[in-house]
Short mmCIF file of C-alpha atoms and ligand atoms in Angstrom, two decimals:
data_model
loop_
_atom_site.label_atom_id
_atom_site.label_comp_id
_atom_site.label_asym_id
_atom_site.label_seq_id
_atom_site.Cartn_x
_atom_site.Cartn_y
_atom_site.Cartn_z
CA UNK A 1 -15.03 -14.26 16.99
CA UNK A 2 -17.60 -11.57 16.30
CA UNK A 3 -20.64 -12.43 14.21
CA UNK A 4 -19.33 -9.71 11.86
CA UNK A 5 -16.57 -11.17 9.72
CA UNK A 6 -14.61 -8.75 7.50
CA UNK A 7 -15.04 -9.71 3.86
CA UNK A 8 -11.61 -9.95 2.23
CA UNK A 9 -11.09 -7.84 -0.90
CA UNK A 10 -9.76 -9.33 -4.15
CA UNK A 11 -6.50 -11.04 -3.26
CA UNK A 12 -3.47 -9.62 -5.08
CA UNK A 13 0.27 -9.74 -4.53
CA UNK A 14 1.21 -6.16 -3.67
CA UNK A 15 4.74 -6.31 -2.24
CA UNK A 16 6.26 -3.53 -4.27
CA UNK A 17 4.17 -0.76 -5.80
CA UNK A 18 6.24 1.30 -8.23
CA UNK A 19 5.37 4.96 -8.79
CA UNK A 20 5.80 6.09 -12.41
CA UNK A 21 4.99 9.65 -13.52
CA UNK A 22 2.46 9.74 -16.38
CA UNK A 23 4.44 12.61 -17.87
CA UNK A 24 7.52 10.38 -18.32
CA UNK A 25 6.49 7.80 -20.94
CA UNK A 26 10.16 6.89 -21.53
CA UNK A 27 10.02 5.15 -18.14
CA UNK A 28 7.03 2.94 -18.97
CA UNK A 29 8.78 0.04 -20.76
CA UNK A 30 11.43 -0.29 -18.06
CA UNK A 31 8.74 -0.24 -15.36
CA UNK A 32 6.76 -2.91 -17.22
CA UNK A 33 9.83 -5.18 -17.31
CA UNK A 34 10.67 -4.60 -13.65
CA UNK A 35 9.94 -6.99 -10.79
CA UNK A 36 7.37 -4.71 -9.15
CA UNK A 37 4.09 -6.49 -8.40
CA UNK A 38 2.09 -3.31 -8.93
CA UNK A 39 2.55 -0.06 -10.81
CA UNK A 40 0.71 3.19 -10.42
CA UNK A 41 0.94 5.58 -13.31
CA UNK A 42 0.75 9.00 -11.76
CA UNK A 43 -1.41 11.93 -12.78
CA UNK A 44 -1.11 13.67 -9.42
CA UNK A 45 1.86 15.14 -7.62
CA UNK A 46 4.65 13.92 -9.90
CA UNK A 47 3.00 15.71 -12.85
CA UNK A 48 3.15 19.50 -13.29
CA UNK A 49 -0.18 21.28 -13.96
CA UNK A 50 0.73 22.06 -17.57
CA UNK A 51 1.55 18.40 -18.24
CA UNK A 52 -1.64 16.87 -16.84
CA UNK A 53 -3.54 16.63 -20.13
CA UNK A 54 -0.60 15.06 -21.98
CA UNK A 55 0.08 12.68 -19.07
CA UNK A 56 -3.52 11.41 -19.31
CA UNK A 57 -3.01 10.72 -23.02
CA UNK A 58 0.32 8.97 -22.36
CA UNK A 59 -1.26 6.74 -19.74
CA UNK A 60 -4.26 5.79 -21.84
CA UNK A 61 -2.01 4.92 -24.77
CA UNK A 62 0.38 2.93 -22.59
CA UNK A 63 -2.41 0.94 -20.95
CA UNK A 64 -3.22 -0.35 -24.45
CA UNK A 65 0.22 -0.56 -26.04
CA UNK A 66 2.70 -1.59 -23.34
CA UNK A 67 2.90 -5.24 -22.28
CA UNK A 68 2.50 -4.92 -18.51
CA UNK A 69 2.62 -8.68 -17.95
CA UNK A 70 0.62 -9.74 -14.91
CA UNK A 71 1.24 -6.62 -12.88
CA UNK A 72 -1.49 -4.88 -10.94
CA UNK A 73 -2.08 -1.73 -12.97
CA UNK A 74 -3.31 1.42 -11.31
CA UNK A 75 -3.59 5.11 -12.16
CA UNK A 76 -3.28 7.76 -9.47
CA UNK A 77 -5.86 10.41 -10.23
CA UNK A 78 -5.77 13.96 -8.92
CA UNK A 79 -7.48 14.92 -5.66
CA UNK A 80 -11.18 15.68 -5.37
CA UNK A 81 -10.33 19.31 -4.57
CA UNK A 82 -8.85 19.87 -8.04
CA UNK A 83 -10.53 20.42 -11.39
CA UNK A 84 -8.36 17.70 -12.95
CA UNK A 85 -10.00 14.81 -11.15
CA UNK A 86 -13.26 14.44 -13.06
CA UNK A 87 -11.42 14.44 -16.38
CA UNK A 88 -8.89 11.90 -15.05
CA UNK A 89 -11.66 9.52 -14.07
CA UNK A 90 -13.77 9.98 -17.20
CA UNK A 91 -10.89 9.72 -19.67
CA UNK A 92 -9.00 6.91 -17.97
CA UNK A 93 -12.05 4.75 -17.29
CA UNK A 94 -13.69 5.43 -20.66
CA UNK A 95 -10.57 5.06 -22.78
CA UNK A 96 -8.06 3.12 -20.68
CA UNK A 97 -9.36 -0.31 -21.67
CA UNK A 98 -9.71 -3.47 -19.62
CA UNK A 99 -6.04 -3.72 -18.61
CA UNK A 100 -6.53 -1.22 -15.82
CA UNK A 101 -7.24 -2.85 -12.44
CA UNK A 102 -7.43 0.01 -9.97
CA UNK A 103 -7.52 3.72 -9.52
CA UNK A 104 -5.56 5.25 -6.70
CA UNK A 105 -7.35 8.05 -4.90
CA UNK A 106 -5.05 10.53 -3.14
CA UNK A 107 -5.77 12.66 -0.06
CA UNK A 108 -9.03 10.90 0.76
CA UNK A 109 -10.68 12.87 3.56
CA UNK A 110 -14.15 11.45 4.10
CA UNK A 111 -16.28 8.46 3.18
CA UNK A 112 -18.25 10.77 0.85
CA UNK A 113 -15.12 11.20 -1.31
CA UNK A 114 -15.23 7.46 -1.96
CA UNK A 115 -19.00 7.53 -2.47
CA UNK A 116 -18.59 10.19 -5.16
CA UNK A 117 -15.92 8.22 -7.00
CA UNK A 118 -17.87 4.98 -6.69
CA UNK A 119 -20.83 6.74 -8.29
CA UNK A 120 -18.69 8.01 -11.17
CA UNK A 121 -16.95 4.67 -11.73
CA UNK A 122 -20.27 2.82 -11.66
CA UNK A 123 -21.86 5.14 -14.21
CA UNK A 124 -18.88 4.95 -16.55
CA UNK A 125 -18.59 1.17 -16.29
CA UNK A 126 -22.27 0.75 -17.07
CA UNK A 127 -22.28 3.25 -19.92
CA UNK A 128 -19.15 1.76 -21.50
CA UNK A 129 -20.07 -1.87 -20.82
CA UNK A 130 -16.76 -2.42 -19.02
CA UNK A 131 -16.32 -6.06 -18.03
CA UNK A 132 -13.85 -5.59 -15.20
CA UNK A 133 -14.98 -3.70 -12.12
CA UNK A 134 -12.36 -1.13 -11.15
CA UNK A 135 -11.04 -1.35 -7.59
CA UNK A 136 -9.89 1.54 -5.42
CA UNK A 137 -6.59 2.09 -3.62
CA UNK A 138 -6.85 4.90 -1.09
CA UNK A 139 -4.01 7.05 0.13
CA UNK A 140 -4.38 8.09 3.73
CA UNK A 141 -2.25 11.21 3.86
CA UNK A 142 -4.16 13.97 5.61
CA UNK A 143 -5.24 14.55 9.19
CA UNK A 144 -8.86 14.43 8.00
CA UNK A 145 -8.34 11.11 6.23
CA UNK A 146 -6.65 9.64 9.31
CA UNK A 147 -9.48 10.87 11.52
CA UNK A 148 -12.13 9.28 9.27
CA UNK A 149 -10.12 6.23 8.28
CA UNK A 150 -12.62 3.65 9.54
CA UNK A 151 -15.62 5.10 7.65
CA UNK A 152 -13.42 5.60 4.57
CA UNK A 153 -12.27 1.98 4.63
CA UNK A 154 -15.86 0.74 4.75
CA UNK A 155 -17.19 3.22 2.17
CA UNK A 156 -17.18 1.05 -0.96
CA UNK A 157 -16.99 -2.56 -2.08
CA UNK A 158 -14.42 -1.33 -4.60
CA UNK A 159 -11.90 -0.56 -1.83
CA UNK A 160 -8.87 -2.85 -1.92
CA UNK A 161 -6.04 -1.17 -0.08
CA UNK A 162 -4.98 1.68 2.17
CA UNK A 163 -1.63 3.38 1.56
CA UNK A 164 0.23 5.59 4.01
CA UNK A 165 1.23 8.78 2.16
CA UNK A 166 3.81 9.97 4.61
CA UNK A 167 4.90 13.11 2.72
CA UNK A 168 1.48 14.72 2.51
CA UNK A 169 0.59 13.38 5.96
CA UNK A 170 3.57 15.23 7.41
CA UNK A 171 2.51 18.40 5.63
CA UNK A 172 -1.10 18.05 6.76
CA UNK A 173 -0.28 17.36 10.40
CA UNK A 174 2.57 19.90 10.41
CA UNK A 175 4.94 17.18 11.58
CA UNK A 176 8.61 18.11 11.51
CA UNK A 177 10.40 15.91 9.05
CA UNK A 178 13.87 15.80 7.61
CA UNK A 179 13.21 13.38 4.71
CA UNK A 180 10.20 11.66 3.10
CA UNK A 181 9.24 8.73 5.30
CA UNK A 182 12.46 8.83 7.29
CA UNK A 183 13.04 9.47 10.99
CA UNK A 184 13.70 12.79 12.69
CA UNK A 185 16.76 12.61 14.97
CA UNK A 186 14.97 14.85 17.48
CA UNK A 187 12.15 12.32 17.94
CA UNK A 188 13.34 10.05 20.70
CA UNK A 189 13.79 9.56 24.41
CA UNK A 190 16.71 10.07 26.75
CA UNK A 191 17.39 7.27 29.21
CA UNK A 192 17.82 8.03 32.92
CA UNK A 193 21.46 8.72 33.82
CA UNK A 194 23.57 5.61 34.52
CA UNK A 195 25.85 5.50 37.58
CA UNK A 196 28.60 7.33 35.70
CA UNK A 197 26.08 9.97 34.64
CA UNK A 198 26.01 8.89 31.00
CA UNK A 199 22.71 8.82 29.15
CA UNK A 200 21.59 7.25 25.89
CA UNK A 201 19.31 8.77 23.30
CA UNK A 202 16.97 6.27 21.60
CA UNK A 203 15.51 7.27 18.27
CA UNK A 204 11.76 6.71 17.97
CA UNK A 205 9.56 5.99 14.98
CA UNK A 206 7.42 9.09 14.52
CA UNK A 207 5.16 7.26 12.00
CA UNK A 208 4.27 4.35 14.27
CA UNK A 209 0.80 5.55 15.25
CA UNK A 210 -0.21 6.38 11.69
CA UNK A 211 0.89 3.04 10.24
CA UNK A 212 -0.54 1.01 13.11
CA UNK A 213 -3.89 2.83 12.83
CA UNK A 214 -3.95 2.31 9.07
CA UNK A 215 -3.26 -1.42 9.45
CA UNK A 216 -6.14 -1.79 11.92
CA UNK A 217 -8.61 0.04 9.64
CA UNK A 218 -7.46 -1.97 6.63
CA UNK A 219 -7.67 -5.37 8.30
CA UNK A 220 -11.01 -4.62 9.99
CA UNK A 221 -12.40 -4.04 6.50
CA UNK A 222 -10.65 -6.84 4.61
CA UNK A 223 -8.22 -4.49 2.83
CA UNK A 224 -4.46 -4.60 2.20
CA UNK A 225 -2.25 -2.16 4.13
CA UNK A 226 0.63 -0.72 2.12
CA UNK A 227 3.40 1.53 3.37
CA UNK A 228 4.14 4.58 1.20
CA UNK A 229 7.31 6.25 -0.03
CA UNK A 230 10.82 6.41 1.38
CA UNK A 231 12.36 9.39 -0.35
CA UNK A 232 16.08 8.75 0.06
CA UNK A 233 16.61 6.21 -2.71
CA UNK A 234 20.38 6.26 -2.06
CA UNK A 235 19.80 4.76 1.39
CA UNK A 236 18.87 1.07 0.94
CA UNK A 237 19.48 0.32 4.63
CA UNK A 238 17.04 3.05 5.65
CA UNK A 239 14.46 1.71 3.18
CA UNK A 240 14.83 -1.84 4.51
CA UNK A 241 14.58 -0.73 8.14
CA UNK A 242 11.40 1.26 7.44
CA UNK A 243 9.93 -1.48 5.26
CA UNK A 244 10.61 -4.10 7.92
CA UNK A 245 8.90 -2.17 10.67
CA UNK A 246 5.84 -1.67 8.41
CA UNK A 247 5.83 -5.38 7.53
CA UNK A 248 6.07 -6.34 11.20
CA UNK A 249 3.03 -4.17 11.99
CA UNK A 250 1.01 -5.92 9.25
CA UNK A 251 1.65 -4.06 5.98
CA UNK A 252 2.02 -6.34 2.97
CA UNK A 253 3.85 -3.98 0.64
CA UNK A 254 5.62 -0.68 0.20
CA UNK A 255 6.01 1.88 -2.55
CA UNK A 256 9.14 2.20 -4.64
CA UNK A 257 9.83 5.69 -5.91
CA UNK A 258 12.95 4.46 -7.72
CA UNK A 259 13.68 1.12 -9.43
CA UNK A 260 16.52 0.53 -6.94
CA UNK A 261 13.89 0.07 -4.22
CA UNK A 262 12.00 -2.73 -6.03
CA UNK A 263 14.17 -5.72 -4.99
CA UNK A 264 14.31 -4.36 -1.46
CA UNK A 265 10.52 -4.31 -1.15
CA UNK A 266 10.16 -7.75 -2.74
CA UNK A 267 12.62 -9.14 -0.27
CA UNK A 268 11.05 -7.52 2.78
CA UNK A 269 7.53 -8.69 1.92
CA UNK A 270 8.43 -12.23 0.84
CA UNK A 271 8.33 -14.47 3.91
CA UNK A 272 11.74 -16.06 4.50
CA UNK A 273 12.04 -19.80 3.79
CA UNK A 274 12.75 -20.58 7.46
CA UNK A 275 9.63 -18.67 8.51
CA UNK A 276 7.49 -20.63 6.04
CA UNK A 277 9.05 -23.95 7.11
CA UNK A 278 8.32 -23.07 10.75
CA UNK A 279 4.73 -22.12 9.87
CA UNK A 280 4.27 -25.51 8.19
CA UNK A 281 5.61 -27.26 11.29
CA UNK A 282 3.17 -25.26 13.45
CA UNK A 283 0.29 -26.37 11.23
CA UNK A 284 1.40 -30.01 11.47
CA UNK A 285 1.82 -29.82 15.24
CA UNK A 286 -1.60 -28.20 15.67
CA UNK A 287 -3.27 -30.71 13.37
CA UNK A 288 -1.90 -33.46 15.58
CA UNK A 289 -2.92 -31.58 18.77
CA UNK A 290 -6.48 -31.12 17.51
CA UNK A 291 -6.66 -34.81 16.52
CA UNK A 292 -5.50 -35.68 20.07
CA UNK A 293 -8.16 -33.38 21.54
CA UNK A 294 -5.67 -30.71 22.79
CA UNK A 295 -6.12 -26.94 22.22
CA UNK A 296 -2.49 -26.01 22.70
CA UNK A 297 0.88 -27.77 22.43
CA UNK A 298 4.54 -26.99 22.85
CA UNK A 299 6.79 -26.68 19.82
CA UNK A 300 10.51 -25.96 20.22
CA UNK A 301 9.87 -25.09 23.87
CA UNK A 302 7.18 -22.50 23.09
CA UNK A 303 3.43 -22.56 23.42
CA UNK A 304 1.36 -22.66 20.26
CA UNK A 305 -2.43 -22.57 20.15
CA UNK A 306 -5.35 -22.02 17.77
CA UNK A 307 -4.28 -18.39 17.13
CA UNK A 308 -0.90 -19.69 15.98
CA UNK A 309 -2.70 -21.68 13.27
CA UNK A 310 -4.19 -18.54 11.79
CA UNK A 311 -0.85 -16.73 11.73
CA UNK A 312 0.88 -19.76 10.24
CA UNK A 313 -1.85 -20.27 7.64
CA UNK A 314 -1.64 -16.62 6.54
CA UNK A 315 2.11 -16.97 6.07
CA UNK A 316 1.87 -20.23 4.12
CA UNK A 317 -0.89 -18.80 1.89
CA UNK A 318 1.24 -15.70 1.17
CA UNK A 319 4.25 -17.91 0.34
CA UNK A 320 2.12 -20.01 -2.01
CA UNK A 321 0.73 -16.93 -3.80
CA UNK A 322 4.31 -15.70 -4.31
CA UNK A 323 5.51 -19.10 -5.54
CA UNK A 324 2.72 -19.35 -8.16
C1 GLV B 1 2.38 10.14 -1.16
O1 GLV B 1 1.56 10.51 -1.94
C2 GLV B 1 2.83 10.92 -0.08
O2 GLV B 1 2.35 12.06 0.06
O3 GLV B 1 3.69 10.45 0.68
MG1 MG B 2 0.85 12.46 -1.45
#
């Protein structure tokens, strides 16, 4: 292990993060009663320019008046390149009350973007005597943000999570997409011809690099990695497939852009009972091995070692957080 140990951010259950437009207050109560672990009330791309001011008011009111239970509450502010952002931050942090946990910062490009927002949040918190320190969720969704992801992740103690904003990322990188977060049937490989001349086409995951890179930057800085939107809310199988591959790479949650996607995300990011039972058996077997002075043992015909303990512990801890 390196002498540098990443400091974990505040631990929160973040399996499903539901996007709710701030300009649609009729959706707030239903969202509050949903099973999403986290909600972000949007001031950015789901809100038309003429509705921004009213959306801010709706959000501030709802943060006080709606019973959000124990959900993680976040507000997505506008980008630093717009003139809406400073007003979003000032109004929401000054008037939003203590129920707000996080602000979500879209299209982060450099560590200085985070520095600027940290400065604003710190001034407002001090001036207003806020008790709860606001955390930051950062959307990585531009080529610049992906290039600078490591510095961005380390830019503030307020940082809690990185989110992959696949729609804007595709636009920024000029990737060819057919749907938000989905695959492109042209992205794949053709196998060599078989004896009869036939060939198979295997679809590839065009977002693999981006998600894997985001997970590395997040984990190296003690942050959560969260997969972003899957636009086709009438395709639960597609959502599950994409959520699973993000979970397997290390993401611990995914956005829902429609209530139908909430149970799917919860299911994907809740470790299965068999997996947890196996993790507990690994911990028991390793405890015994360590007591016997061994570094590795066989369980069910497979090698397990000290690294297996860490994986198993992480799984058991996650299962316990979900159960409580
Ligand atoms: C989310 O903001 C996205 O652009 O996918
Ligand atoms: Mg976006």
